[in-house]
PDB file of C-alpha atoms in Angstrom:
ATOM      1  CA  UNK A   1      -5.102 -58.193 -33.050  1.00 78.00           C
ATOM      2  CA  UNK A   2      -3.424 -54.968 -34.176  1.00 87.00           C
ATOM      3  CA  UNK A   3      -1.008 -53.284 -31.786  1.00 89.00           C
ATOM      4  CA  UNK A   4       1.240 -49.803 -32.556  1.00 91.00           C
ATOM      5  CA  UNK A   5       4.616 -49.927 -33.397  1.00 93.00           C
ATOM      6  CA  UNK A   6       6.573 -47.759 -31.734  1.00 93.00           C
ATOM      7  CA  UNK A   7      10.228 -45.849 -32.321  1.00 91.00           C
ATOM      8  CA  UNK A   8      12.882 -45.298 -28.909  1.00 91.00           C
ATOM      9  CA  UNK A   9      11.850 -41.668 -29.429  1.00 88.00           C
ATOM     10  CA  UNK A  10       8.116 -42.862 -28.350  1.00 86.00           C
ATOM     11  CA  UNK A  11       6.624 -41.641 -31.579  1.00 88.00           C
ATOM     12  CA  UNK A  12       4.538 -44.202 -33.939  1.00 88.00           C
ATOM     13  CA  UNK A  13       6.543 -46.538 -36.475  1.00 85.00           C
ATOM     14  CA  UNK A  14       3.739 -48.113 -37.822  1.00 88.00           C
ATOM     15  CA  UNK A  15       1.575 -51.243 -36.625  1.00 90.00           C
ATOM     16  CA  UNK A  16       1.838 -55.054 -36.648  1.00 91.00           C
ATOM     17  CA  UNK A  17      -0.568 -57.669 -36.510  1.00 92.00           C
ATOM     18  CA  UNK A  18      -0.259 -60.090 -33.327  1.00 93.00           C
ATOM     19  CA  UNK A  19      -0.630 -63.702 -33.933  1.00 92.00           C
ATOM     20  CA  UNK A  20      -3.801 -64.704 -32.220  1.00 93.00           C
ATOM     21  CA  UNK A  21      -2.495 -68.018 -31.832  1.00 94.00           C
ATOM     22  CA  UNK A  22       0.432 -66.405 -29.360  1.00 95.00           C
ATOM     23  CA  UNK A  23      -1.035 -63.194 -28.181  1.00 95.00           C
ATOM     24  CA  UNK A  24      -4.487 -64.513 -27.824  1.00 93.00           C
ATOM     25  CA  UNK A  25      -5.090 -67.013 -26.121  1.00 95.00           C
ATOM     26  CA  UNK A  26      -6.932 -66.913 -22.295  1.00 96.00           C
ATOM     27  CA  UNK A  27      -4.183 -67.264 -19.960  1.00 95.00           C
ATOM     28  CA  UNK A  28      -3.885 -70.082 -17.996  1.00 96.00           C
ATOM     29  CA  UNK A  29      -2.188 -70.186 -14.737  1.00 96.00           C
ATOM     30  CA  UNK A  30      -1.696 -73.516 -14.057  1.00 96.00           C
ATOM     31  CA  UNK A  31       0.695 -73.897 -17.279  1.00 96.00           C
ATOM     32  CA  UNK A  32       2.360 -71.187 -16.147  1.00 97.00           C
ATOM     33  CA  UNK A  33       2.882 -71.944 -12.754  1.00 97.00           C
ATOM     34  CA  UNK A  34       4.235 -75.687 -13.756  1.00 97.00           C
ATOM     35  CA  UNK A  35       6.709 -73.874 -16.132  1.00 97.00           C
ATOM     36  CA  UNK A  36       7.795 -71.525 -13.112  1.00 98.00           C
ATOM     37  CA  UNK A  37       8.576 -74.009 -10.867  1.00 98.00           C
ATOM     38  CA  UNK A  38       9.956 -76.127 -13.454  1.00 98.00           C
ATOM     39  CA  UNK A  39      12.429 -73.422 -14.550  1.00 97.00           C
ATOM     40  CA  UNK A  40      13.536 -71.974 -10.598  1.00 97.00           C
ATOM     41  CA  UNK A  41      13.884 -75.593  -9.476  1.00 97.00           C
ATOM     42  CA  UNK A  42      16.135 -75.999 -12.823  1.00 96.00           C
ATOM     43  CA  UNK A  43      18.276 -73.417 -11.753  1.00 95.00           C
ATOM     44  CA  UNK A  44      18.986 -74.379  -8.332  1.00 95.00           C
ATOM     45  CA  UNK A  45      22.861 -75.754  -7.590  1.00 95.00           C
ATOM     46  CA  UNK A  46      22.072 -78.736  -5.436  1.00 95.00           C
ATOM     47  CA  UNK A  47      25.119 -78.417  -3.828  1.00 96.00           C
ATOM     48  CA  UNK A  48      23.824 -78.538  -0.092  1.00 95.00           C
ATOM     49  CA  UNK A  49      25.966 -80.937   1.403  1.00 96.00           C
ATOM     50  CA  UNK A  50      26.351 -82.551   5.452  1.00 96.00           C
ATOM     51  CA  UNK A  51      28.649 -84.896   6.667  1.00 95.00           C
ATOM     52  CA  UNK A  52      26.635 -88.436   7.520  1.00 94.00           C
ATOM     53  CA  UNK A  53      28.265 -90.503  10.021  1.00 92.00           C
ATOM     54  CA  UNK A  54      30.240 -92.647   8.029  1.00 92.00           C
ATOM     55  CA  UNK A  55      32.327 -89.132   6.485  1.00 94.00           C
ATOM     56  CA  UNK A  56      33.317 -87.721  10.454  1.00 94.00           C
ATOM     57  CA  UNK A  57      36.399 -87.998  11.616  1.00 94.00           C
ATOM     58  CA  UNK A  58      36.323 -89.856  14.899  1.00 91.00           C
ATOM     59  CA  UNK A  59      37.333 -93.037  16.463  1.00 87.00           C
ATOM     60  CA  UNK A  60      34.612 -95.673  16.334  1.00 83.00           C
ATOM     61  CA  UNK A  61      35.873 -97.283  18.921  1.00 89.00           C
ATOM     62  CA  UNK A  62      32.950 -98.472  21.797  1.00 91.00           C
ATOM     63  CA  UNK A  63      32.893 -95.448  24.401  1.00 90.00           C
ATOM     64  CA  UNK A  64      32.647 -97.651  27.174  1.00 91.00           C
ATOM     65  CA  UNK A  65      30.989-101.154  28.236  1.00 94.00           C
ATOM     66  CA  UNK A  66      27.997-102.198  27.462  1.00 94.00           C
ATOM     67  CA  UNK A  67      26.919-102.813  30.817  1.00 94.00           C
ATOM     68  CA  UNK A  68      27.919-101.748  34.209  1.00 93.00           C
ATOM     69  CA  UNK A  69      28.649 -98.156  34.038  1.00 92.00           C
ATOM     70  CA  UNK A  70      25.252 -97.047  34.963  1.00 93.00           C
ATOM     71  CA  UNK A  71      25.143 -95.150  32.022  1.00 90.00           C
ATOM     72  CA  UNK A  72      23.335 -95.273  28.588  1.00 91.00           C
ATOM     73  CA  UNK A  73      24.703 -97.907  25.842  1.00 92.00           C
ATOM     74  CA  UNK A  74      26.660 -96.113  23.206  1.00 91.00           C
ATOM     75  CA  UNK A  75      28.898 -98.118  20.263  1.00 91.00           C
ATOM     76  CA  UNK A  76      30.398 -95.084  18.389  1.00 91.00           C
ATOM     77  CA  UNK A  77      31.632 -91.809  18.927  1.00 92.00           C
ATOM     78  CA  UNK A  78      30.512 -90.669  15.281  1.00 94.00           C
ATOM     79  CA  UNK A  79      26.558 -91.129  15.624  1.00 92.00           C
ATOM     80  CA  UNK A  80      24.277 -87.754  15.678  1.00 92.00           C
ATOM     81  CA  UNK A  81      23.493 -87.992  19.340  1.00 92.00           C
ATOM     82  CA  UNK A  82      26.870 -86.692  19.889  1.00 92.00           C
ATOM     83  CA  UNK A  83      28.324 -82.845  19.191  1.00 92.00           C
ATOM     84  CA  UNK A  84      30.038 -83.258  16.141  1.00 92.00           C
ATOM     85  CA  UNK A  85      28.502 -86.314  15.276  1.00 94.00           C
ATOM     86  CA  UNK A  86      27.175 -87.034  11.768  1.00 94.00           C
ATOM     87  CA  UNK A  87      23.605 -86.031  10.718  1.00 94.00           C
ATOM     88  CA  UNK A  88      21.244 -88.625   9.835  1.00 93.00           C
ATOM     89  CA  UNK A  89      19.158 -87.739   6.346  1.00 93.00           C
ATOM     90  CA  UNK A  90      21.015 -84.696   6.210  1.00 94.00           C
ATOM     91  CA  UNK A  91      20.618 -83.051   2.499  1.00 95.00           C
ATOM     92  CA  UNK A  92      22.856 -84.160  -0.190  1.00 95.00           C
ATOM     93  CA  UNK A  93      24.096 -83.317  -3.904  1.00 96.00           C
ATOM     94  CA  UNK A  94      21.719 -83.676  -5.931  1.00 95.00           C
ATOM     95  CA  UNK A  95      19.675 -81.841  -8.830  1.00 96.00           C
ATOM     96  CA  UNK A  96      16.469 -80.151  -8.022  1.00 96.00           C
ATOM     97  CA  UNK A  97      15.829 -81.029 -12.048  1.00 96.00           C
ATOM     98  CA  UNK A  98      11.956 -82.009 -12.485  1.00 96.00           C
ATOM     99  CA  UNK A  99      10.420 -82.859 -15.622  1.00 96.00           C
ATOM    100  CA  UNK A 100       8.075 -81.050 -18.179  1.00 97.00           C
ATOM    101  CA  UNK A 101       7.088 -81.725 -21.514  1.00 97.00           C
ATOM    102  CA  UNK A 102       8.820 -79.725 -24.410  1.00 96.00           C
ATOM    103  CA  UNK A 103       4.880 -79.227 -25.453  1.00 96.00           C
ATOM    104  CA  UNK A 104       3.857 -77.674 -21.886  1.00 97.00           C
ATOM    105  CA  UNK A 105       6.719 -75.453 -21.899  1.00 97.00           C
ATOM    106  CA  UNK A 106       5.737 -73.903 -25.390  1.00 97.00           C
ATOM    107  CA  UNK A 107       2.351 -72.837 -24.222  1.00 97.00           C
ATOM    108  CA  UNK A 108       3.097 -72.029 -20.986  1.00 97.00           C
ATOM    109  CA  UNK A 109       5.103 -69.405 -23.045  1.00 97.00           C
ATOM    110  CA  UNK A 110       2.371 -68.779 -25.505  1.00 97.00           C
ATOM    111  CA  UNK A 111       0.177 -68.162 -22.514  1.00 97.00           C
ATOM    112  CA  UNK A 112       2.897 -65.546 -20.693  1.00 97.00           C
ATOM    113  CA  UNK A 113       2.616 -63.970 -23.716  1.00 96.00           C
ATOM    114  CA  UNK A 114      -1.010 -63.905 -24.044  1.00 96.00           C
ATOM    115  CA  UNK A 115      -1.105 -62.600 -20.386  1.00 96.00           C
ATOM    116  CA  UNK A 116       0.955 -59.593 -21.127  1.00 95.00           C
ATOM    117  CA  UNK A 117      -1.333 -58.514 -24.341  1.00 94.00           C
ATOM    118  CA  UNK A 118      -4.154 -58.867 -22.748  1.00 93.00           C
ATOM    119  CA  UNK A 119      -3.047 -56.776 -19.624  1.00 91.00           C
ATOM    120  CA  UNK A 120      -1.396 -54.155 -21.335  1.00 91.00           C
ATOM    121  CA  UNK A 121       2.078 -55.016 -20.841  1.00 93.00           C
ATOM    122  CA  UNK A 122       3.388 -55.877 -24.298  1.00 95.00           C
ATOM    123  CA  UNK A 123       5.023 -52.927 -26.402  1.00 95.00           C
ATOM    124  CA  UNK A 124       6.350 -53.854 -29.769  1.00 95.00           C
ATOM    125  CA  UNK A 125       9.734 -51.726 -30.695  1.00 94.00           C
ATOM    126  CA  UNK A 126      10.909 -51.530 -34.517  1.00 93.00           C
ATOM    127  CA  UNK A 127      14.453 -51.348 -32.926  1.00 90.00           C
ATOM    128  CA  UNK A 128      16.893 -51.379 -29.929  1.00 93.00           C
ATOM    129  CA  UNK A 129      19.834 -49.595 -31.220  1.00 93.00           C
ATOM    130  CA  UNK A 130      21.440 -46.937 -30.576  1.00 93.00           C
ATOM    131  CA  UNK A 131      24.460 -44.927 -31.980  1.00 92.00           C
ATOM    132  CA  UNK A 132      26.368 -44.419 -28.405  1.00 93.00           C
ATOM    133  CA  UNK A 133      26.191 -46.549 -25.101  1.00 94.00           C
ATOM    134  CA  UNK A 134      24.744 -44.030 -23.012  1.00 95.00           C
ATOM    135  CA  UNK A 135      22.605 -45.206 -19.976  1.00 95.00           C
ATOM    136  CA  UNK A 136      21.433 -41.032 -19.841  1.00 95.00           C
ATOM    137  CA  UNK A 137      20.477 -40.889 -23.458  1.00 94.00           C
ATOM    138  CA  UNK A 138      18.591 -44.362 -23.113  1.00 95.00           C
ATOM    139  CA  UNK A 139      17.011 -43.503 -20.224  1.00 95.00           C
ATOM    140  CA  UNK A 140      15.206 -40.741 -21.564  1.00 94.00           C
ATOM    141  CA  UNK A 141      14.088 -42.451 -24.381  1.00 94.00           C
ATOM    142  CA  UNK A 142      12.385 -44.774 -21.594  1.00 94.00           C
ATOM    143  CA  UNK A 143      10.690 -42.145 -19.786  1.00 93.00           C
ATOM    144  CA  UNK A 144       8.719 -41.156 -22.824  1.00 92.00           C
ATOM    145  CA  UNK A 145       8.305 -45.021 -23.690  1.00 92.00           C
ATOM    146  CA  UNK A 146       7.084 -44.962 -19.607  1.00 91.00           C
ATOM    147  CA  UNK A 147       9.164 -48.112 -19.451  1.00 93.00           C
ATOM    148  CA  UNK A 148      10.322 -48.371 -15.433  1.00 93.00           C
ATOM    149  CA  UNK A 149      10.446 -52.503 -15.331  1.00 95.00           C
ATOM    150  CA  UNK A 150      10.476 -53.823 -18.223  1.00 96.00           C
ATOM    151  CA  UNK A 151      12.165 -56.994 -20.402  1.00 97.00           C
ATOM    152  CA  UNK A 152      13.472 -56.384 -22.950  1.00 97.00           C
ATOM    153  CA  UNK A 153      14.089 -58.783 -26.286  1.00 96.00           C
ATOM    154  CA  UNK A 154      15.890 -58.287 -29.210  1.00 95.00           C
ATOM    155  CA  UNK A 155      16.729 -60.746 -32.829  1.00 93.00           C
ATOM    156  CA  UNK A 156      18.641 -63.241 -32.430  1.00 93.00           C
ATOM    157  CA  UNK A 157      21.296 -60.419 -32.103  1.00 93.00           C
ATOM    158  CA  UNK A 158      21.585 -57.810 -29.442  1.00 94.00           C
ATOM    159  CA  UNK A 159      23.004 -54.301 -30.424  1.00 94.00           C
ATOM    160  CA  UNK A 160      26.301 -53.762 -28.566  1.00 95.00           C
ATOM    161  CA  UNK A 161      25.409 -49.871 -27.615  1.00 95.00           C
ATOM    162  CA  UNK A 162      21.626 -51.124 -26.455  1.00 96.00           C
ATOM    163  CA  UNK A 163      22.859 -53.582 -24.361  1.00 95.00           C
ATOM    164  CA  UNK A 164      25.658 -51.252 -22.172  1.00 96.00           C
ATOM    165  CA  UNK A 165      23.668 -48.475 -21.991  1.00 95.00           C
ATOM    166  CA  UNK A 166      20.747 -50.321 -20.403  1.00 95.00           C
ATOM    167  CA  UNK A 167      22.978 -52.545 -18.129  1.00 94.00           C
ATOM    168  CA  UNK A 168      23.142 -49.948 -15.636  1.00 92.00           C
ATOM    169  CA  UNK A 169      19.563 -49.169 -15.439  1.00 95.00           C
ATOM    170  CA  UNK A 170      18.199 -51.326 -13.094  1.00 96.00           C
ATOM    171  CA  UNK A 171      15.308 -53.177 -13.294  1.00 95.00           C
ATOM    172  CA  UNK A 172      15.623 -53.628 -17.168  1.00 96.00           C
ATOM    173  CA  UNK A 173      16.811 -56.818 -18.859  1.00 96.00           C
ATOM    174  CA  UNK A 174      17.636 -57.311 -22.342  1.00 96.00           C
ATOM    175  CA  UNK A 175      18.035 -60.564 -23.817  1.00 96.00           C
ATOM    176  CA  UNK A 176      18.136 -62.254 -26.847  1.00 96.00           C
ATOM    177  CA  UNK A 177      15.159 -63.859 -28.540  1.00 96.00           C
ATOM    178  CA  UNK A 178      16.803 -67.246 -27.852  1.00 95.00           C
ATOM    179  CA  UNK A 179      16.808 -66.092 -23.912  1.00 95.00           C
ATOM    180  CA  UNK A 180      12.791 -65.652 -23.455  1.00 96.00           C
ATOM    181  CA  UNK A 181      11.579 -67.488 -20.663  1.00 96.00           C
ATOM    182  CA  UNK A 182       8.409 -67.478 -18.775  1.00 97.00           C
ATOM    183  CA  UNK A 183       9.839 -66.458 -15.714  1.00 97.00           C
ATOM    184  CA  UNK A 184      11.502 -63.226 -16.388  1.00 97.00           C
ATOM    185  CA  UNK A 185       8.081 -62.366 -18.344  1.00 97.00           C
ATOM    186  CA  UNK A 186       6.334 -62.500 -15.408  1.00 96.00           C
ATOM    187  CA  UNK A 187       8.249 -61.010 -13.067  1.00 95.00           C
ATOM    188  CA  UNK A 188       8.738 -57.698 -14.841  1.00 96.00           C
ATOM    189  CA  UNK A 189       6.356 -55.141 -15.877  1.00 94.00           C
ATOM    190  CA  UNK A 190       6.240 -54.994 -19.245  1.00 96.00           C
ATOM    191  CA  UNK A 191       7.631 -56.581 -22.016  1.00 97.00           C
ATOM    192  CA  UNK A 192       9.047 -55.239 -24.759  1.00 96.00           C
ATOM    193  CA  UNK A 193       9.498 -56.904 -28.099  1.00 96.00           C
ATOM    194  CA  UNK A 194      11.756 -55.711 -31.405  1.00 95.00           C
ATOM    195  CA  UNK A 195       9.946 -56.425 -34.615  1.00 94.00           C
ATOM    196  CA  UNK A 196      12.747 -59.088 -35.093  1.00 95.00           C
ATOM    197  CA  UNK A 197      11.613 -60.747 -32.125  1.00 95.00           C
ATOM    198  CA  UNK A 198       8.254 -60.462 -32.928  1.00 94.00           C
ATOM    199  CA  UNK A 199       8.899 -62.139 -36.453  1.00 94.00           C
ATOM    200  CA  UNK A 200      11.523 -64.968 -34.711  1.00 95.00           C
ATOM    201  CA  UNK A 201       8.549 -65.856 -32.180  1.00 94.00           C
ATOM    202  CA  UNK A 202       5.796 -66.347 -34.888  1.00 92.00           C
ATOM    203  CA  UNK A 203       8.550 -68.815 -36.891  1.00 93.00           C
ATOM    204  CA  UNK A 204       9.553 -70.589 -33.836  1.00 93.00           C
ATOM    205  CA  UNK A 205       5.778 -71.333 -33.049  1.00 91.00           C
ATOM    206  CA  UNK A 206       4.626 -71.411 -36.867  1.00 82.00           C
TER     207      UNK A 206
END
């Protein structure tokens, strides 16, 4: 599968060869739903927390006798029928962490990647770099690349003027090629891959 390279300036910089094995397979969903919920329940803190009734701070004492008062029979003061009681199975901390194979998560990333080819999302850059961080300068040069959402990923090495001048444009990420994730594939428009990227994702998956 042959796919034009492309220069910031939006002319042609020659072509590359996609890896059928990455960028052509038939996307599956299910993969890569399991590898989005795996990765947003990942990145959840966990650090919902209620008081129970053994953490208020209340007298335990019995409220009243247990019989003759006409009224209902009630030991503590600290249970969750009461304001400011405790909660019963209230949330606690914990990690949202669920499993998935090392194996799934590769081609569910094969399979994002697949997805964009086949849709028309994937552009292949020779470079990101630029000689000043200017968001103006590198906006232009995405107008005539008609990039509006896009991820963007680099070497293993992001250029230092790239990566300011895009960081105020919004709706453009740049990461690293250690950074790809299934995730942020999806949820932008296009993706946009250096030829350094290109040639660290057919090692990694060689």
């Amino acid at each position: 599968m042959e796919l034009k390279m492309l220069s910031l300036d939006g002319n042609e910089a020659g072509a590359v060869t996609l890896n059928k094995d990455i960028f052509g397979l038939e996307p599956r969903p299910d993969l890569i739903h399991r590898c989005v919920v795996w990765q947003l329940a990942k990145r959840r803190a966990g650090t919902h927390k209620v008081k129970t009734r053994g953490e208020i701070a209340r007298t335990g004492k019995k409220l009243a006798a247990q019989k003759g008062t006409g009224g209902a029979r009630h030991g503590s003061h600290r249970v969750n029928l009461f304001r400011g009681g405790g909660r019963s199975f209230g949330p606690v901390v914990r990690s949202h962490e669920i499993g998935l194979p090392k194996k799934v998560r590769a081609l569910a990333l094969k399979h994002a990647l697949s997805a964009k080819a086949k849709d028309g999302g994937l552009i292949v850059l020779d470079k990101a770099a630029m000689t000043e961080a200017k968001t103006k300068a590198l906006s232009e040069h995405f107008s005539k690349l008609d990039i509006v959402n896009a991820l963007i990923i680099d070497g293993t090495e992001i250029d230092t003027n790239f990566r300011n001048a895009a960081r105020n444009i919004p709706h453009v990420d740049v990461l690293p090629i250690q950074g790809i994730n299934v995730y942020d594939i999806l949820r932008h428009g296009k993706l946009v891959l250096t030829k350094a990227a290109l040639d660290a994702l057919e090692a990694r998956f060689k």
